[in-house]
């Protein structure tokens, strides 16, 4: 680690480097130097990203674009260059590393501590969407092809079922059946995208609450982080993924499913923050938002189960059934959202002018 850190232009010498945060994909460390400066060091996931130089070009372009439009330095992530002026380096084992300035005096929440926190996260993601409206989408590489292409996710799920690599299929039959019963309907958003009924924009695609920073004092939005999946996509993906995670009444890996529901008040709160901050959404886009919530939740449930069937090579896990527990909360949420579809539509209809 010291050798890796030595390649970056840090202020001072590192005095500690410890695992940090709750991300499922990259390996994240908090680095402190003898000058008191703090940094985020990350080893990028080669299981998730096949073109890491391309990904880093995306992140560089997006952070530079946002920095140029905001005077507050904490309103965007800042990459720390290497001594040979690159934004990343590679170690002898072939792993890719990068360093960000630590966003100081900030909060990164795993669950909203109040509806206002969730509202402010919605403002952050909505603004992010709005600010990237003029970003040249064609310059972005697709860091994970077909990331939110739900029919393609089903194709991979079928392959995982057939292969049953980890020998776990028999124990997850009811989860598999739940997902297969919804295969046709789950492709609706993708079909609307294919038919051009929903505009493709530059979206974040991974809008969990722990991918946004709030100011520790004011609890107002500071910046959006985890820019690895910024790609062309649908607004419904960003809205939907935030609801999936932040409007749930329990953690993503809650074992007691009786505690897992989608909170309609939080759904409304998020819509009130996100939609005006985004601005300029079409009527079709607005009415696709509840479907986005259901689709992102189902897709995540299927992705967790696919990884479980394949032997857990994609997400970080803390114990063997972790991905299965995550899958189960998502499916419980989907079932609940199916019951609340009408109410979600009613909330969103108020934003049609
Ligand atoms: P992953 O793709 O694994 O989710 P993230 O980039 O989201 O990785 O980072 C994981 C966690 O590390 C975040 O949820 C946040 O808590 C923390 N983090 C990441 N970047 C910064 C930063 N620049 N300043 C402070 N905390 C950060
Ligand atoms: C991953 O990287 P992180 O932990 O913010 C995943 C998302 C999932 C999420 C589920 C690149 O997000 O797509 O929705 O876990 N990111 C990637 O919690 O696959
Ligand atoms: Mg993250």
Coordinates of C-alpha atoms and ligand atoms in Angstrom, one line a residue:
X1 CA 0.0 0.0 0.0
X2 CA 2.9 2.3 0.9
X3 CA 4.4 1.7 -2.6
X4 CA 1.0 2.6 -4.2
X5 CA 0.6 5.7 -2.1
X6 CA 4.1 6.8 -2.9
X7 CA 3.1 7.2 -6.5
X8 CA 0.5 9.9 -5.8
X9 CA 1.1 13.6 -5.0
X10 CA 0.0 13.6 -1.4
X11 CA 0.4 16.5 1.0
X12 CA 2.7 14.9 3.7
X13 CA 3.6 11.2 4.3
X14 CA 0.9 8.6 5.1
X15 CA 0.6 7.7 8.7
X16 CA -2.4 5.4 8.4
X17 CA -4.4 3.6 5.8
X18 CA -7.6 1.8 6.9
X19 CA -10.6 0.1 5.2
X20 CA -13.4 2.6 4.9
X21 CA -17.1 3.0 4.0
X22 CA -19.8 0.5 3.0
X23 CA -19.3 0.3 -0.8
X24 CA -20.0 -3.1 -2.4
X25 CA -17.6 -2.8 -5.3
X26 CA -14.3 -1.1 -4.9
X27 CA -11.8 -1.6 -2.0
X28 CA -11.8 1.8 -0.2
X29 CA -9.3 3.1 2.3
X30 CA -9.1 6.3 4.4
X31 CA -5.5 7.6 4.3
X32 CA -4.2 10.2 6.8
X33 CA -0.9 11.9 6.3
X34 CA 1.5 13.6 8.9
X35 CA 0.3 17.0 7.7
X36 CA -3.2 16.0 8.8
X37 CA -4.6 15.7 5.3
X38 CA -7.1 12.9 4.6
X39 CA -7.6 11.1 1.3
X40 CA -9.7 8.3 -0.1
X41 CA -7.6 5.5 -1.7
X42 CA -9.5 3.0 -3.9
X43 CA -8.6 -0.2 -5.6
X44 CA -11.0 -0.5 -8.5
X45 CA -13.0 -3.7 -9.0
X46 CA -11.8 -5.6 -12.0
X47 CA -14.7 -8.0 -11.5
X48 CA -17.1 -5.1 -12.2
X49 CA -15.2 -2.9 -14.7
X50 CA -13.4 -4.3 -17.8
X51 CA -12.1 -0.9 -19.1
X52 CA -10.7 0.9 -16.1
X53 CA -8.6 3.5 -18.1
X54 CA -11.9 4.3 -20.0
X55 CA -13.8 4.5 -16.7
X56 CA -11.1 6.9 -15.3
X57 CA -11.4 9.1 -18.5
X58 CA -15.2 9.3 -17.7
X59 CA -14.6 10.2 -14.1
X60 CA -12.0 12.8 -15.0
X61 CA -14.2 14.4 -17.6
X62 CA -17.3 14.5 -15.3
X63 CA -15.4 15.9 -12.3
X64 CA -13.7 18.6 -14.4
X65 CA -17.1 19.5 -16.0
X66 CA -18.7 19.9 -12.6
X67 CA -15.8 21.7 -11.0
X68 CA -15.9 24.3 -13.8
X69 CA -19.5 25.0 -13.0
X70 CA -19.4 25.3 -9.2
X71 CA -17.2 27.6 -7.1
X72 CA -17.4 25.5 -3.9
X73 CA -14.5 23.0 -4.0
X74 CA -16.6 20.5 -2.1
X75 CA -19.3 20.4 -4.8
X76 CA -17.4 17.8 -6.8
X77 CA -14.9 15.0 -6.2
X78 CA -11.2 15.8 -6.9
X79 CA -8.8 13.2 -8.1
X80 CA -5.3 13.4 -6.8
X81 CA -2.7 13.0 -9.6
X82 CA 0.2 10.6 -9.6
X83 CA 3.7 11.9 -9.7
X84 CA 3.7 11.2 -13.5
X85 CA 0.5 13.2 -13.9
X86 CA -1.9 10.3 -14.3
X87 CA -5.2 9.9 -12.6
X88 CA -4.6 6.3 -11.6
X89 CA -1.8 3.8 -11.3
X90 CA -1.4 0.1 -11.6
X91 CA 0.6 -2.1 -9.2
X92 CA 2.7 -5.2 -9.9
X93 CA -0.3 -7.5 -9.4
X94 CA -2.2 -5.6 -12.1
X95 CA -4.6 -3.8 -9.7
X96 CA -5.8 -0.3 -10.5
X97 CA -5.6 2.4 -7.9
X98 CA -6.8 6.0 -7.5
X99 CA -6.9 8.7 -4.8
X100 CA -9.5 11.4 -4.1
X101 CA -9.4 14.3 -1.7
X102 CA -11.5 13.3 1.3
X103 CA -14.7 15.4 1.3
X104 CA -14.3 17.0 4.8
X105 CA -17.0 18.0 7.2
X106 CA -19.4 15.8 5.4
X107 CA -22.0 13.1 6.2
X108 CA -22.4 9.9 4.2
X109 CA -25.5 8.1 5.4
X110 CA -26.5 4.4 5.2
X111 CA -30.0 5.3 6.1
X112 CA -31.8 8.7 6.3
X113 CA -31.8 10.1 9.8
X114 CA -34.8 12.2 9.0
X115 CA -37.0 12.8 5.9
X116 CA -35.1 16.0 5.4
X117 CA -31.8 14.1 4.9
X118 CA -33.5 12.0 2.2
X119 CA -35.0 15.1 0.6
X120 CA -31.6 16.7 0.4
X121 CA -30.1 13.6 -1.1
X122 CA -32.8 13.9 -3.8
X123 CA -31.9 17.5 -4.4
X124 CA -28.2 16.4 -4.8
X125 CA -29.0 13.7 -7.4
X126 CA -31.6 15.9 -9.2
X127 CA -29.0 18.8 -9.5
X128 CA -26.4 16.3 -10.6
X129 CA -28.7 15.2 -13.4
X130 CA -29.6 18.8 -14.2
X131 CA -25.9 20.0 -14.4
X132 CA -24.9 17.1 -16.7
X133 CA -27.6 18.0 -19.2
X134 CA -25.0 19.7 -21.4
X135 CA -22.4 17.1 -20.9
X136 CA -21.4 15.5 -24.2
X137 CA -22.8 12.0 -23.7
X138 CA -21.1 10.5 -26.7
X139 CA -17.7 11.0 -25.1
X140 CA -18.5 8.6 -22.2
X141 CA -17.5 5.0 -22.4
X142 CA -20.0 2.4 -21.2
X143 CA -18.1 1.3 -18.1
X144 CA -20.5 -1.7 -17.6
X145 CA -22.3 -2.5 -20.8
X146 CA -26.1 -3.1 -20.5
X147 CA -25.9 -2.0 -16.8
X148 CA -29.6 -1.4 -16.4
X149 CA -30.8 -3.4 -19.4
X150 CA -33.2 -5.6 -17.4
X151 CA -33.8 -8.2 -20.2
X152 CA -30.0 -8.6 -20.5
X153 CA -29.9 -9.0 -16.7
X154 CA -32.4 -11.8 -17.1
X155 CA -30.3 -13.4 -19.8
X156 CA -27.4 -13.6 -17.4
X157 CA -29.6 -14.8 -14.6
X158 CA -30.8 -17.7 -16.8
X159 CA -27.1 -18.6 -17.5
X160 CA -26.4 -18.6 -13.7
X161 CA -29.4 -20.8 -13.1
X162 CA -28.3 -23.3 -15.8
X163 CA -24.7 -23.4 -14.6
X164 CA -25.5 -23.5 -10.8
X165 CA -21.8 -23.1 -10.3
X166 CA -22.0 -22.8 -6.5
X167 CA -24.6 -25.6 -6.1
X168 CA -27.1 -23.3 -4.5
X169 CA -30.0 -23.4 -6.9
X170 CA -32.1 -25.9 -4.8
X171 CA -32.2 -23.6 -1.8
X172 CA -33.4 -20.5 -3.8
X173 CA -36.2 -22.0 -5.8
X174 CA -38.9 -19.6 -4.5
X175 CA -36.7 -16.5 -5.2
X176 CA -36.0 -17.8 -8.7
X177 CA -39.7 -18.4 -9.3
X178 CA -40.6 -14.9 -8.1
X179 CA -38.2 -13.4 -10.5
X180 CA -39.1 -15.6 -13.5
X181 CA -42.8 -14.8 -13.0
X182 CA -42.0 -11.1 -13.6
X183 CA -39.6 -11.5 -16.5
X184 CA -41.9 -10.2 -19.3
X185 CA -43.1 -7.1 -17.3
X186 CA -39.7 -6.3 -16.0
X187 CA -38.5 -5.5 -19.6
X188 CA -41.1 -2.6 -19.9
X189 CA -38.6 0.2 -19.2
X190 CA -36.0 -1.1 -21.6
X191 CA -38.7 -1.5 -24.3
X192 CA -39.7 2.1 -23.8
X193 CA -36.1 3.2 -24.1
X194 CA -35.6 1.1 -27.2
X195 CA -38.8 2.7 -28.8
X196 CA -37.5 6.1 -28.0
X197 CA -40.4 6.9 -25.7
X198 CA -38.0 8.0 -22.9
X199 CA -35.0 10.3 -23.6
X200 CA -31.6 9.0 -22.9
X201 CA -29.6 11.4 -20.7
X202 CA -26.4 11.3 -18.8
X203 CA -27.3 9.5 -15.6
X204 CA -25.5 8.4 -12.4
X205 CA -26.9 4.9 -12.4
X206 CA -26.0 4.0 -8.8
X207 CA -27.9 6.6 -6.7
X208 CA -27.8 5.0 -3.3
X209 CA -27.9 7.3 -0.3
X210 CA -24.3 6.4 0.5
X211 CA -23.2 7.8 -2.8
X212 CA -24.1 11.3 -1.8
X213 CA -22.4 13.6 0.7
X214 CA -24.2 16.2 2.8
X215 CA -22.7 19.0 4.7
X216 CA -22.1 17.9 8.3
X217 CA -23.3 21.2 9.8
X218 CA -26.1 22.3 7.5
X219 CA -27.1 18.8 6.2
X220 CA -27.5 20.4 2.8
X221 CA -26.2 18.6 -0.4
X222 CA -22.4 18.8 -1.0
X223 CA -21.7 16.5 -3.9
X224 CA -22.5 13.2 -5.6
X225 CA -19.8 10.5 -5.4
X226 CA -19.1 7.1 -6.9
X227 CA -19.0 8.2 -10.5
X228 CA -17.9 4.9 -11.9
X229 CA -21.2 4.2 -13.6
X230 CA -22.0 7.7 -15.0
X231 CA -23.3 6.7 -18.5
X232 CA -26.1 7.4 -20.8
X233 CA -29.3 6.1 -19.2
X234 CA -32.9 6.9 -18.1
X235 CA -33.9 9.3 -15.3
X236 CA -36.1 6.4 -14.0
X237 CA -32.9 4.5 -13.2
X238 CA -31.6 7.2 -10.9
X239 CA -34.9 8.0 -9.2
X240 CA -35.7 4.3 -8.9
X241 CA -32.4 3.2 -7.3
X242 CA -32.6 5.9 -4.7
X243 CA -36.1 4.8 -3.7
X244 CA -35.0 1.2 -3.6
X245 CA -32.4 1.9 -1.1
X246 CA -33.4 5.0 0.8
X247 CA -37.2 4.7 1.0
X248 CA -37.0 1.1 2.4
X249 CA -37.9 0.8 6.1
X250 CA -35.0 -1.5 6.7
X251 CA -31.4 -2.1 5.6
X252 CA -30.6 -3.7 2.3
X253 CA -29.5 -6.9 4.1
X254 CA -32.2 -7.0 6.8
X255 CA -32.9 -10.6 7.7
X256 CA -36.3 -10.0 9.3
X257 CA -38.4 -9.4 6.2
X258 CA -41.4 -8.3 8.2
X259 CA -39.5 -5.1 8.7
X260 CA -39.0 -4.4 5.0
X261 CA -41.4 -2.1 3.2
X262 CA -41.3 0.9 0.9
X263 CA -42.3 4.0 2.9
X264 CA -44.7 6.0 0.7
X265 CA -44.0 9.2 2.7
X266 CA -40.3 8.9 1.9
X267 CA -41.2 8.1 -1.7
X268 CA -43.1 11.5 -1.8
X269 CA -40.3 13.3 0.0
X270 CA -37.8 12.1 -2.6
X271 CA -40.0 13.0 -5.5
X272 CA -40.4 16.5 -4.0
X273 CA -36.6 17.0 -3.9
X274 CA -35.6 15.2 -7.1
X275 CA -38.1 16.3 -9.7
X276 CA -37.8 20.1 -9.3
X277 CA -34.0 19.9 -9.0
X278 CA -33.8 17.9 -12.2
X279 CA -36.2 20.2 -14.1
X280 CA -37.5 19.7 -17.6
X281 CA -38.7 16.1 -17.3
X282 CA -41.2 15.0 -19.9
X283 CA -44.6 13.7 -18.9
X284 CA -43.6 10.2 -20.0
X285 CA -40.4 10.4 -17.9
X286 CA -42.4 11.5 -14.9
X287 CA -44.9 8.7 -15.2
X288 CA -42.0 6.2 -15.6
X289 CA -40.6 7.0 -12.2
X290 CA -42.7 4.5 -10.1
X291 CA -41.8 1.9 -12.7
X292 CA -38.2 2.8 -12.3
X293 CA -38.4 2.1 -8.6
X294 CA -40.0 -1.3 -9.1
X295 CA -37.6 -2.2 -12.0
X296 CA -34.4 -1.1 -10.2
X297 CA -35.4 -3.0 -7.1
X298 CA -36.3 -6.2 -9.0
X299 CA -33.1 -5.9 -11.0
X300 CA -30.9 -5.5 -7.9
X301 CA -32.6 -8.5 -6.3
X302 CA -31.9 -10.5 -9.5
X303 CA -28.2 -9.3 -9.5
X304 CA -27.7 -10.3 -5.9
X305 CA -29.2 -13.7 -6.6
X306 CA -27.1 -14.1 -9.8
X307 CA -24.0 -13.4 -7.7
X308 CA -25.1 -15.8 -5.0
X309 CA -25.6 -18.6 -7.7
X310 CA -22.2 -17.8 -9.2
X311 CA -20.3 -18.0 -5.9
X312 CA -20.1 -14.3 -4.9
X313 CA -17.5 -12.9 -7.2
X314 CA -19.0 -9.5 -7.8
X315 CA -20.2 -7.9 -4.6
X316 CA -18.2 -7.7 -1.3
X317 CA -19.9 -10.0 1.2
X318 CA -19.5 -10.2 5.0
X319 CA -20.8 -13.8 5.4
X320 CA -21.8 -16.6 3.0
X321 CA -25.6 -15.8 2.7
X322 CA -25.1 -12.1 2.4
X323 CA -26.1 -11.8 -1.2
X324 CA -29.2 -14.1 -0.6
X325 CA -30.3 -11.9 2.3
X326 CA -29.9 -8.8 0.1
X327 CA -31.9 -10.5 -2.7
X328 CA -34.7 -11.3 -0.3
X329 CA -35.1 -7.7 0.9
X330 CA -35.3 -6.5 -2.7
X331 CA -38.0 -9.1 -3.6
X332 CA -40.0 -8.1 -0.5
X333 CA -39.8 -4.5 -1.6
X334 CA -40.9 -5.4 -5.1
X335 CA -44.0 -7.2 -3.7
X336 CA -44.7 -4.1 -1.6
X337 CA -44.3 -1.7 -4.5
X338 CA -46.7 -3.8 -6.6
X339 CA -49.3 -3.2 -3.9
X340 CA -48.5 0.6 -3.8
X341 CA -48.3 1.2 -7.5
X342 CA -51.5 3.2 -7.6
X343 CA -50.4 5.4 -4.7
X344 CA -47.0 6.0 -6.2
X345 CA -48.6 7.0 -9.5
X346 CA -50.9 9.5 -7.6
X347 CA -47.9 11.1 -6.0
X348 CA -46.1 11.6 -9.3
X349 CA -49.2 12.8 -11.2
X350 CA -49.1 15.9 -9.0
X351 CA -45.9 17.0 -10.8
X352 CA -47.6 16.9 -14.3
X353 CA -48.3 20.4 -15.3
Ligands
LIG1 P1 -18.1 1.7 -4.2 O1 -18.2 1.7 -5.6 O2 -17.4 0.5 -3.6 O3 -19.4 1.9 -3.5 P2 -17.5 4.4 -3.4 O4 -16.8 5.3 -4.4 O5 -19.0 4.6 -3.3 O6 -17.2 2.9 -3.7 O7 -16.9 4.6 -2.0 C1 -17.3 3.9 -0.8 C2 -17.5 4.8 0.3 O8 -16.4 5.6 0.7 C3 -18.6 5.8 0.1 O9 -19.9 5.3 0.3 C4 -18.2 6.9 1.1 O10 -18.6 6.6 2.4 C5 -16.7 6.9 1.1 N1 -16.1 7.8 0.1 C6 -15.8 7.6 -1.2 N2 -15.2 8.7 -1.7 C7 -15.1 9.7 -0.7 C8 -14.6 11.0 -0.6 N3 -14.0 11.6 -1.6 N4 -14.6 11.6 0.6 C9 -15.2 11.0 1.7 N5 -15.7 9.8 1.7 C10 -15.7 9.1 0.5
LIG2 C1 -23.2 -1.4 -5.9 O1 -20.8 0.5 -5.6 P1 -22.0 0.6 -4.7 O2 -21.9 -0.2 -3.4 O3 -22.3 2.0 -4.5 C2 -23.5 -1.6 -7.4 C3 -24.9 -1.0 -7.6 C4 -26.0 -1.7 -6.8 C5 -25.6 -1.6 -5.3 C6 -26.5 -2.3 -4.4 C7 -21.0 -0.8 -10.0 O4 -23.2 0.0 -5.6 O5 -25.3 -1.2 -9.0 O6 -27.2 -1.1 -7.0 O7 -24.2 -2.0 -5.1 N1 -22.5 -0.9 -8.2 C8 -22.0 -1.5 -9.3 O8 -26.3 -1.9 -3.1 O9 -22.4 -2.6 -9.6
LIG3 MG1 -20.7 3.5 -3.6

